[in-house]
CSV table of C-alpha atoms in Angstrom, one decimal:
chain,number,residue,atom,x,y,z
A,451,MET,CA,-38.0,-70.6,-0.4
A,452,ASN,CA,-39.5,-67.3,0.7
A,453,HIS,CA,-38.4,-65.8,4.0
A,454,ALA,CA,-40.6,-66.6,7.0
A,455,LYS,CA,-40.6,-62.9,8.1
A,456,LYS,CA,-40.3,-59.6,6.3
A,457,ILE,CA,-36.8,-58.2,5.9
A,458,SER,CA,-36.0,-54.7,7.0
A,459,LEU,CA,-33.3,-52.8,5.1
A,460,SER,CA,-31.5,-52.3,8.4
A,461,ASP,CA,-31.5,-56.0,9.2
A,462,ARG,CA,-28.1,-57.7,9.4
A,463,LEU,CA,-27.3,-60.5,6.9
A,464,ILE,CA,-25.3,-63.4,8.4
A,465,LEU,CA,-23.6,-65.5,5.8
A,466,LYS,CA,-23.1,-69.2,6.4
A,467,ASN,CA,-19.5,-68.7,7.4
A,468,GLY,CA,-20.5,-66.3,10.2
A,469,THR,CA,-19.7,-63.1,8.3
A,470,GLN,CA,-22.1,-60.4,9.4
A,471,ILE,CA,-23.2,-57.6,7.0
A,472,LYS,CA,-24.7,-54.7,9.0
A,473,ASN,CA,-27.5,-54.0,6.6
A,474,ARG,CA,-29.0,-55.1,3.3
A,475,ILE,CA,-27.5,-52.3,1.2
A,476,PHE,CA,-24.9,-53.5,-1.3
A,477,LYS,CA,-22.7,-51.0,-3.2
A,478,SER,CA,-22.3,-52.7,-6.6
A,479,ALA,CA,-19.1,-52.4,-8.7
A,480,MET,CA,-18.7,-49.2,-10.8
A,481,SER,CA,-15.8,-48.2,-13.1
A,482,GLU,CA,-13.7,-45.8,-11.0
A,483,GLN,CA,-10.6,-45.4,-13.2
A,484,LEU,CA,-8.6,-44.3,-10.2
A,485,GLY,CA,-5.5,-46.5,-10.4
A,486,ASP,CA,-2.1,-44.9,-10.6
A,487,LYS,CA,0.5,-45.5,-13.4
A,488,ALA,CA,1.6,-48.7,-11.7
A,489,HIS,CA,-2.0,-49.8,-11.3
A,490,ASN,CA,-2.0,-49.4,-7.6
A,491,PRO,CA,-4.9,-47.8,-5.6
A,492,THR,CA,-4.6,-44.1,-5.2
A,493,GLN,CA,-5.4,-41.9,-2.1
A,494,GLY,CA,-8.4,-40.8,-4.0
A,495,LEU,CA,-9.7,-44.3,-4.3
A,496,ALA,CA,-9.3,-44.7,-0.5
A,497,ARG,CA,-11.1,-41.4,0.1
A,498,LEU,CA,-14.0,-42.5,-2.2
A,499,TYR,CA,-14.6,-45.7,-0.3
A,500,ALA,CA,-14.4,-44.0,3.1
A,501,ILE,CA,-17.2,-41.7,1.9
A,502,TRP,CA,-19.3,-44.7,1.0
A,503,ALA,CA,-18.6,-46.3,4.4
A,504,ASP,CA,-19.7,-43.0,6.1
A,505,GLY,CA,-22.8,-43.0,3.8
A,506,GLY,CA,-24.2,-46.2,5.4
A,507,THR,CA,-23.4,-48.9,2.9
A,508,GLY,CA,-23.4,-52.4,4.4
A,509,LEU,CA,-21.2,-54.1,1.8
A,510,SER,CA,-19.0,-52.1,-0.7
A,511,MET,CA,-17.8,-53.9,-3.8
A,512,THR,CA,-14.8,-52.5,-5.5
A,513,GLY,CA,-14.8,-51.8,-9.2
A,514,ASN,CA,-13.2,-54.6,-11.2
A,515,VAL,CA,-9.6,-55.2,-10.0
A,516,MET,CA,-7.5,-57.1,-12.5
A,517,ILE,CA,-5.5,-60.3,-11.8
A,518,ASP,CA,-3.1,-59.8,-14.7
A,519,ARG,CA,-1.4,-56.5,-15.6
A,520,SER,CA,-1.0,-57.7,-19.2
A,521,ALA,CA,-4.8,-58.0,-19.5
A,522,LEU,CA,-6.5,-54.8,-18.6
A,523,GLY,CA,-10.1,-53.9,-19.3
A,524,GLU,CA,-9.5,-50.1,-19.0
A,525,PRO,CA,-6.5,-47.8,-18.9
A,526,LYS,CA,-6.5,-47.0,-15.2
A,527,ASN,CA,-7.5,-50.4,-13.8
A,528,VAL,CA,-6.1,-51.4,-10.4
A,529,VAL,CA,-4.2,-54.7,-10.5
A,530,LEU,CA,-3.6,-57.0,-7.5
A,531,ASP,CA,-0.7,-59.3,-8.0
A,532,ASN,CA,2.8,-60.0,-6.6
A,533,ARG,CA,4.1,-56.7,-8.0
A,534,SER,CA,1.4,-54.6,-6.3
A,535,ASP,CA,2.3,-52.1,-3.5
A,536,LYS,CA,0.6,-53.8,-0.6
A,537,SER,CA,0.7,-50.7,1.6
A,538,LEU,CA,-1.5,-48.8,-0.9
A,539,PHE,CA,-4.0,-51.6,-0.8
A,540,GLN,CA,-4.0,-51.6,3.0
A,541,MET,CA,-4.6,-47.8,2.9
A,542,TRP,CA,-7.7,-48.6,0.7
A,543,THR,CA,-9.0,-51.4,2.8
A,544,ASP,CA,-8.6,-49.4,6.1
A,545,ALA,CA,-10.6,-46.6,4.7
A,546,GLY,CA,-13.3,-48.7,3.1
A,547,LYS,CA,-14.0,-50.8,6.2
A,548,LYS,CA,-14.8,-47.9,8.5
A,549,ARG,CA,-18.1,-48.0,10.4
A,550,ASP,CA,-18.2,-51.8,10.3
A,551,THR,CA,-18.5,-51.8,6.5
A,552,GLU,CA,-17.7,-54.9,4.6
A,553,LEU,CA,-15.3,-54.2,1.7
A,554,TRP,CA,-15.0,-56.9,-0.9
A,555,VAL,CA,-12.8,-56.8,-4.0
A,556,GLN,CA,-14.1,-57.8,-7.4
A,557,LEU,CA,-11.5,-59.8,-9.2
A,558,ASN,CA,-11.6,-60.0,-13.0
A,559,HIS,CA,-9.9,-61.0,-16.2
A,560,PRO,CA,-11.3,-59.2,-19.3
A,561,GLY,CA,-10.6,-61.9,-21.8
A,562,LYS,CA,-11.2,-60.4,-25.2
A,563,GLN,CA,-13.0,-57.3,-23.8
A,564,THR,CA,-9.8,-55.4,-23.6
A,565,PRO,CA,-9.5,-52.4,-26.1
A,566,SER,CA,-7.1,-52.8,-29.0
A,567,PHE,CA,-4.9,-49.9,-27.7
A,568,LEU,CA,-4.3,-51.8,-24.5
A,569,THR,CA,-3.9,-55.4,-25.8
A,570,LYS,CA,-2.7,-56.3,-29.3
A,571,THR,CA,-3.7,-59.9,-29.1
A,572,PRO,CA,-6.2,-60.6,-26.3
A,573,VAL,CA,-7.2,-64.1,-25.2
A,574,ALA,CA,-10.5,-65.9,-25.0
A,575,PRO,CA,-12.0,-69.4,-24.9
A,576,SER,CA,-12.3,-69.3,-28.7
A,577,ALA,CA,-11.1,-67.1,-31.5
A,578,ILE,CA,-14.4,-65.4,-31.9
A,579,PRO,CA,-14.6,-61.6,-32.4
A,580,LEU,CA,-17.0,-59.3,-30.5
A,581,GLY,CA,-19.9,-58.4,-32.7
A,582,LYS,CA,-22.1,-55.4,-33.4
A,583,GLY,CA,-19.2,-53.3,-34.6
A,584,LEU,CA,-17.1,-53.8,-31.5
A,585,ASP,CA,-14.5,-55.6,-33.6
A,586,LYS,CA,-13.4,-52.1,-34.6
A,587,VAL,CA,-12.1,-51.3,-31.1
A,588,PHE,CA,-11.4,-54.9,-29.8
A,589,ASN,CA,-8.9,-57.1,-31.6
A,590,LEU,CA,-9.6,-60.7,-32.6
A,591,PRO,CA,-8.6,-62.9,-29.6
A,592,ARG,CA,-6.3,-65.9,-29.6
A,593,GLU,CA,-7.8,-69.1,-28.3
A,594,LEU,CA,-6.4,-70.1,-24.9
A,595,THR,CA,-4.4,-73.2,-24.6
A,596,GLU,CA,-4.9,-75.7,-21.8
A,597,ASP,CA,-1.7,-74.3,-20.2
A,598,ASP,CA,-2.9,-70.7,-20.6
A,599,ILE,CA,-6.2,-71.6,-18.8
A,600,TRP,CA,-4.5,-73.1,-15.8
A,601,LYS,CA,-2.1,-70.1,-15.5
A,602,ILE,CA,-5.1,-67.8,-15.4
A,603,ILE,CA,-6.8,-69.9,-12.8
A,604,LYS,CA,-3.7,-69.8,-10.7
A,605,LYS,CA,-3.6,-66.0,-11.0
A,606,PHE,CA,-7.2,-65.8,-9.7
A,607,GLY,CA,-6.1,-67.8,-6.7
A,608,GLU,CA,-3.0,-65.7,-6.1
A,609,SER,CA,-5.0,-62.5,-6.2
A,610,ALA,CA,-7.6,-63.8,-3.8
A,611,GLY,CA,-4.9,-64.8,-1.3
A,612,LEU,CA,-3.4,-61.3,-1.6
A,613,ALA,CA,-6.8,-59.7,-1.2
A,614,LYS,CA,-7.2,-61.4,2.2
A,615,ALA,CA,-3.7,-60.4,3.2
A,616,VAL,CA,-4.1,-56.7,2.4
A,617,GLY,CA,-7.4,-56.5,4.4
A,618,PHE,CA,-10.3,-57.0,2.1
A,619,SER,CA,-13.1,-58.7,3.9
A,620,GLY,CA,-14.3,-60.8,1.0
A,621,VAL,CA,-13.8,-61.5,-2.8
A,622,GLN,CA,-16.2,-61.5,-5.7
A,623,ILE,CA,-15.5,-63.3,-9.0
A,624,HIS,CA,-16.6,-61.1,-11.9
A,625,GLY,CA,-18.6,-63.7,-13.9
A,626,ALA,CA,-20.9,-61.3,-15.7
A,627,HIS,CA,-21.0,-58.7,-18.5
A,628,GLY,CA,-19.0,-60.6,-21.1
A,629,TYR,CA,-15.6,-60.8,-19.4
A,630,LEU,CA,-13.5,-64.0,-19.4
A,631,VAL,CA,-15.5,-66.1,-16.9
A,632,SER,CA,-18.7,-65.0,-18.7
A,633,GLN,CA,-17.1,-65.9,-22.1
A,634,PHE,CA,-16.4,-69.4,-20.9
A,635,LEU,CA,-20.0,-69.8,-19.8
A,636,SER,CA,-21.4,-68.6,-23.2
A,637,PRO,CA,-22.0,-71.1,-26.0
A,638,HIS,CA,-21.7,-68.2,-28.4
A,639,HIS,CA,-18.2,-67.1,-27.2
A,640,ASN,CA,-17.0,-70.6,-26.1
A,641,ARG,CA,-16.9,-73.0,-29.1
A,642,ARG,CA,-14.2,-75.3,-27.8
A,643,ALA,CA,-14.3,-79.0,-28.4
A,644,ASP,CA,-12.3,-80.0,-25.4
A,645,ARG,CA,-13.3,-80.3,-21.7
A,646,TRP,CA,-13.6,-76.5,-21.3
A,647,GLY,CA,-16.4,-76.1,-23.9
A,648,GLY,CA,-19.5,-77.7,-25.4
A,649,THR,CA,-21.8,-78.9,-22.7
A,650,LEU,CA,-22.8,-76.6,-19.8
A,651,GLU,CA,-20.8,-78.8,-17.5
A,652,ASN,CA,-17.7,-78.2,-19.6
A,653,ARG,CA,-18.4,-74.5,-20.0
A,654,SER,CA,-18.8,-74.2,-16.2
A,655,ARG,CA,-15.5,-75.9,-15.5
A,656,PHE,CA,-13.5,-72.7,-15.7
A,657,VAL,CA,-15.5,-70.8,-13.1
A,658,LEU,CA,-15.5,-73.8,-10.8
A,659,GLU,CA,-11.8,-74.2,-11.0
A,660,VAL,CA,-11.4,-70.5,-10.4
A,661,TYR,CA,-13.6,-70.8,-7.3
A,662,ARG,CA,-11.7,-73.8,-6.0
A,663,GLU,CA,-8.3,-72.1,-6.5
A,664,MET,CA,-9.6,-69.1,-4.6
A,665,ARG,CA,-11.0,-71.2,-1.8
A,666,GLU,CA,-7.7,-73.0,-1.5
A,667,ALA,CA,-6.0,-69.6,-1.1
A,668,VAL,CA,-8.3,-68.0,1.4
A,669,GLY,CA,-9.7,-70.8,3.5
A,670,GLU,CA,-13.2,-71.9,4.3
A,671,ASP,CA,-14.1,-69.0,6.6
A,672,PHE,CA,-13.4,-66.2,4.2
A,673,PRO,CA,-16.3,-65.0,2.1
A,674,LEU,CA,-16.3,-65.7,-1.7
A,675,GLY,CA,-19.0,-64.5,-4.0
A,676,ILE,CA,-19.8,-64.2,-7.7
A,677,LYS,CA,-21.4,-61.7,-9.9
A,678,MET,CA,-23.1,-63.6,-12.7
A,679,ASN,CA,-25.4,-63.0,-15.6
A,680,SER,CA,-29.1,-64.0,-15.4
A,681,ALA,CA,-28.6,-64.3,-19.1
A,682,ASP,CA,-26.5,-62.7,-21.9
A,683,PHE,CA,-29.6,-61.4,-23.7
A,684,MET,CA,-28.2,-62.3,-27.0
A,685,LYS,CA,-28.9,-65.0,-29.6
A,686,SER,CA,-27.0,-68.3,-28.8
A,687,GLY,CA,-25.7,-66.9,-25.6
A,688,PHE,CA,-25.8,-67.9,-21.9
A,689,THR,CA,-29.4,-68.6,-21.0
A,690,THR,CA,-31.5,-68.2,-17.9
A,691,GLU,CA,-31.7,-72.0,-17.6
A,692,ASP,CA,-27.9,-72.2,-17.8
A,693,SER,CA,-27.5,-69.5,-15.1
A,694,VAL,CA,-29.7,-71.4,-12.6
A,695,GLU,CA,-27.7,-74.6,-13.1
A,696,VAL,CA,-24.4,-72.8,-12.6
A,697,ALA,CA,-25.7,-71.1,-9.5
A,698,LYS,CA,-26.8,-74.5,-8.1
A,699,THR,CA,-23.4,-76.0,-8.8
A,700,LEU,CA,-21.6,-73.1,-7.1
A,701,GLU,CA,-23.9,-73.5,-4.1
A,702,GLU,CA,-22.8,-77.1,-3.8
A,703,GLU,CA,-19.2,-75.9,-4.0
A,704,GLY,CA,-19.7,-73.5,-1.1
A,705,ILE,CA,-20.2,-70.0,-2.7
A,706,ASP,CA,-21.3,-67.5,0.0
A,707,LEU,CA,-23.1,-64.8,-2.0
A,708,ILE,CA,-24.5,-64.4,-5.6
A,709,GLU,CA,-25.0,-61.1,-7.2
A,710,ILE,CA,-27.4,-61.1,-10.2
A,711,SER,CA,-26.9,-58.9,-13.2
A,712,GLY,CA,-27.1,-59.5,-17.0
A,713,GLY,CA,-25.9,-58.5,-20.4
A,714,THR,CA,-22.6,-58.0,-22.2
A,715,TYR,CA,-20.9,-55.3,-24.2
A,716,GLU,CA,-22.8,-56.5,-27.2
A,717,SER,CA,-26.1,-56.3,-25.3
A,718,PRO,CA,-25.6,-54.1,-22.2
A,719,SER,CA,-28.8,-55.0,-20.2
A,720,MET,CA,-27.0,-54.0,-17.0
A,721,THR,CA,-27.4,-50.4,-18.0
A,722,GLY,CA,-31.1,-50.7,-18.7
A,723,TYR,CA,-30.5,-51.1,-22.5
A,724,LYS,CA,-33.7,-52.3,-24.3
A,725,MET,CA,-35.4,-53.0,-21.0
A,726,LYS,CA,-39.2,-53.2,-21.1
A,727,ALA,CA,-41.0,-50.1,-19.8
A,728,SER,CA,-42.7,-52.2,-17.1
A,729,THR,CA,-39.3,-53.5,-15.9
A,730,ILE,CA,-37.9,-50.0,-15.7
A,731,LYS,CA,-41.0,-48.8,-13.8
A,732,ARG,CA,-40.6,-51.6,-11.3
A,733,GLU,CA,-37.0,-50.5,-11.1
A,734,ALA,CA,-35.4,-54.0,-10.4
A,735,TYR,CA,-34.2,-55.2,-13.8
A,736,PHE,CA,-33.5,-58.8,-12.8
A,737,LEU,CA,-36.1,-59.5,-10.1
A,738,GLU,CA,-38.0,-62.0,-12.2
A,739,TYR,CA,-34.9,-64.1,-12.6
A,740,ALA,CA,-34.1,-63.9,-8.9
A,741,LYS,CA,-37.6,-65.2,-8.2
A,742,GLN,CA,-36.8,-68.3,-10.3
A,743,LEU,CA,-33.4,-68.7,-8.7
A,744,LYS,CA,-34.6,-68.3,-5.1
A,745,LYS,CA,-36.8,-71.4,-5.6
A,746,GLN,CA,-33.7,-73.4,-6.4
A,747,ILE,CA,-31.0,-72.3,-4.0
A,748,GLU,CA,-30.4,-71.2,-0.4
A,749,VAL,CA,-27.4,-69.0,-1.0
A,750,PRO,CA,-28.1,-65.3,-0.3
A,751,ILE,CA,-28.8,-63.3,-3.4
A,752,VAL,CA,-28.1,-59.7,-4.4
A,753,VAL,CA,-30.2,-58.1,-7.1
A,754,THR,CA,-28.5,-55.1,-8.8
A,755,GLY,CA,-29.8,-52.8,-11.5
A,756,GLY,CA,-32.5,-50.1,-11.7
A,757,PHE,CA,-33.3,-49.5,-8.0
A,758,ARG,CA,-34.1,-45.8,-7.4
A,759,SER,CA,-36.7,-45.6,-4.6
A,760,GLY,CA,-37.1,-46.9,-1.0
A,761,THR,CA,-40.5,-48.1,-1.9
A,762,ALA,CA,-39.3,-50.4,-4.7
A,763,ILE,CA,-36.4,-51.5,-2.6
A,764,GLN,CA,-38.6,-52.6,0.3
A,765,ASP,CA,-41.0,-54.2,-2.1
A,766,ALA,CA,-38.1,-56.3,-3.5
A,767,LEU,CA,-37.1,-57.4,0.0
A,768,ASP,CA,-40.7,-58.1,1.0
A,769,SER,CA,-41.0,-60.4,-2.0
A,770,GLY,CA,-38.5,-62.7,-0.4
A,771,VAL,CA,-36.6,-63.2,-3.7
A,772,THR,CA,-33.5,-61.1,-2.8
A,773,ASP,CA,-31.5,-60.8,0.4
A,774,MET,CA,-29.6,-57.6,-0.5
A,775,ILE,CA,-30.2,-54.6,-2.7
A,776,GLY,CA,-27.5,-53.7,-5.1
A,777,LEU,CA,-27.0,-49.9,-5.8
A,778,ALA,CA,-24.5,-48.3,-8.1
A,779,ARG,CA,-25.2,-45.1,-9.9
A,780,PRO,CA,-27.3,-43.5,-7.2
A,781,LEU,CA,-24.3,-43.8,-4.9
A,782,ALA,CA,-22.2,-41.9,-7.4
A,783,ILE,CA,-24.5,-38.9,-7.0
A,784,GLU,CA,-25.6,-39.4,-3.4
A,785,PRO,CA,-23.0,-41.4,-1.5
A,786,ASP,CA,-25.1,-41.1,1.7
A,787,PHE,CA,-28.2,-42.5,-0.1
A,788,PRO,CA,-28.1,-45.6,2.1
A,789,ASN,CA,-28.4,-43.5,5.3
A,790,LYS,CA,-31.3,-41.6,3.8
A,791,LEU,CA,-33.0,-44.9,2.9
A,792,LEU,CA,-32.4,-46.3,6.3
A,793,ASN,CA,-34.0,-43.3,7.9
A,794,ASP,CA,-36.9,-42.9,5.4
A,795,LEU,CA,-38.1,-45.4,2.9
A,796,GLU,CA,-39.9,-42.6,1.0
A,797,THR,CA,-36.5,-41.5,-0.2
A,798,ARG,CA,-35.9,-41.5,-3.9
A,799,SER,CA,-32.9,-41.0,-6.1
A,800,ASN,CA,-33.9,-38.8,-9.1
A,801,LEU,CA,-31.2,-39.7,-11.6
A,802,LYS,CA,-31.3,-38.1,-15.0
A,803,ASN,CA,-29.8,-39.6,-18.1
A,804,PRO,CA,-27.0,-37.2,-19.1
A,805,THR,CA,-27.0,-36.2,-22.7
A,806,THR,CA,-25.3,-33.7,-25.0
A,807,GLY,CA,-28.4,-33.6,-27.1
A,808,PHE,CA,-26.6,-35.6,-29.9
A,809,ALA,CA,-27.2,-39.3,-29.6
A,810,PHE,CA,-24.1,-40.2,-31.7
A,811,ILE,CA,-21.8,-38.1,-29.4
A,812,ASP,CA,-23.4,-39.7,-26.3
A,813,LYS,CA,-22.7,-43.1,-27.7
A,814,MET,CA,-19.2,-42.3,-28.9
A,815,THR,CA,-18.2,-40.9,-25.6
A,816,MET,CA,-20.0,-43.6,-23.6
A,817,LEU,CA,-21.6,-40.8,-21.6
A,818,SER,CA,-23.9,-43.0,-19.6
A,819,ILE,CA,-20.7,-44.3,-17.9
A,820,THR,CA,-18.1,-41.5,-18.2
A,821,TRP,CA,-20.5,-38.9,-16.7
A,822,TYR,CA,-20.6,-41.0,-13.6
A,823,GLU,CA,-16.9,-41.6,-13.6
A,824,TYR,CA,-16.4,-37.9,-13.6
A,825,GLN,CA,-18.6,-37.7,-10.4
A,826,LEU,CA,-16.5,-40.4,-8.8
A,827,ALA,CA,-13.4,-38.5,-9.6
A,828,LYS,CA,-14.8,-35.4,-8.0
A,829,LEU,CA,-15.6,-37.3,-4.8
A,830,ALA,CA,-12.1,-38.8,-4.8
A,831,THR,CA,-10.6,-35.3,-4.7
A,832,GLY,CA,-12.8,-34.2,-1.9
A,833,LYS,CA,-15.2,-32.2,-4.0
A,834,LYS,CA,-19.0,-32.4,-4.1
A,835,VAL,CA,-20.8,-34.0,-7.0
A,836,ASN,CA,-23.0,-32.0,-9.2
A,837,PRO,CA,-26.2,-33.8,-10.2
A,838,SER,CA,-26.9,-31.1,-12.8
A,839,GLN,CA,-23.4,-31.4,-14.3
A,840,ASN,CA,-23.4,-30.4,-17.9
A,841,ALA,CA,-22.9,-33.4,-20.1
A,842,TRP,CA,-20.4,-31.5,-22.4
A,843,SER,CA,-18.3,-30.6,-19.3
A,844,ALA,CA,-18.1,-34.3,-18.4
A,845,VAL,CA,-17.1,-35.1,-22.0
A,846,PHE,CA,-14.2,-32.6,-22.0
A,847,GLN,CA,-13.1,-33.4,-18.4
A,848,THR,CA,-13.0,-37.1,-19.1
A,849,LEU,CA,-11.1,-36.5,-22.3
A,850,ALA,CA,-8.6,-34.5,-20.3
A,851,ARG,CA,-8.2,-37.2,-17.7
A,852,LEU,CA,-8.0,-40.3,-19.9
A,853,GLY,CA,-7.4,-39.0,-23.5
A,854,VAL,CA,-9.3,-40.2,-26.5
A,855,HIS,CA,-8.8,-43.9,-25.4
A,856,GLY,CA,-11.0,-43.2,-22.4
A,857,PHE,CA,-14.0,-43.1,-24.8
A,858,LEU,CA,-13.5,-46.5,-26.3
A,859,GLN,CA,-16.1,-49.1,-25.3
A,860,ARG,CA,-16.3,-49.3,-21.6
A,861,ARG,CA,-17.9,-51.4,-18.9
A,862,ALA,CA,-20.9,-50.5,-16.8
């Protein structure tokens, strides 16, 4: 299903419900850690998204916003529920929608991927611990009951309805990276023997019911998307074949946009972990999967992960296998990178991997994530980022902001 004509980065994308996205640049979710003590958005968060709107992004996706304040993925997550301060969310959406920018909220439940200092007894499809040593910082989950499952589904719907009410222009289900939706889809993490587990049809039931509950809350004309794994990249996990089938089912249900990613905390492919050199050179981590998927569905696709140059971005669009280009870390350093790309496709983001020079410290402090969070925090306070920021400085600054808990396993 290749496009009949070449796509320009500046071309509008019109979704089937009539939503118009002004260009093909998609700001993918990043961990901002800018919620206040009550898990409401801060002025800094609004400032950050206004900067991205000014920078030329067509569609900005928020970092994961939680649907349940008793199930957080990180200490300073924003939560959107009936206890939220709606005026602070409206401040955020007003700022992020400047310059005709689409601002969608990514809604999430972490399942068992909630650190032990935040949740004593997390929940999951099955009582399976995280592997590869992660069980040291994530507690063994309790298996969800049927009643629990439906309560969580209802919460997704309630948060989606609130998202529309406070001014977000769309909602994305976080169905990737090993969080709860991803856990249900995975035969490794979901070993249930009831209608929520076993076959792919049963493992897909949770995300379908979440989508249906959201759709009921927001109506047919409001955009709903999903971020989903191309695969979990781990033995006995969610496969590429599974992913294609789930995408096809979601298309039948009416999903408006699908963002492609991959990996979990146990195998973090979304960060470039263990990627082939040829894939990294090509820049687009999940383009081969998108090529397979595009043959099967008509829903617009976003490919996120690895893009650094205008040349690779235009090549991906020219291939006809993606409709939007997802960018994350380049926008933490150059929030106006979209405008630069739109003006000159020879533009390149020269990101360097921050390091203290000690691999074990880099890993312990999750430097590949926290260094970028530090840059976002600077933007949020009106300061300029520092692409040459010393890694040790970022370590100490993040420790000061979040405490030692901030360095426990984190999302990308």
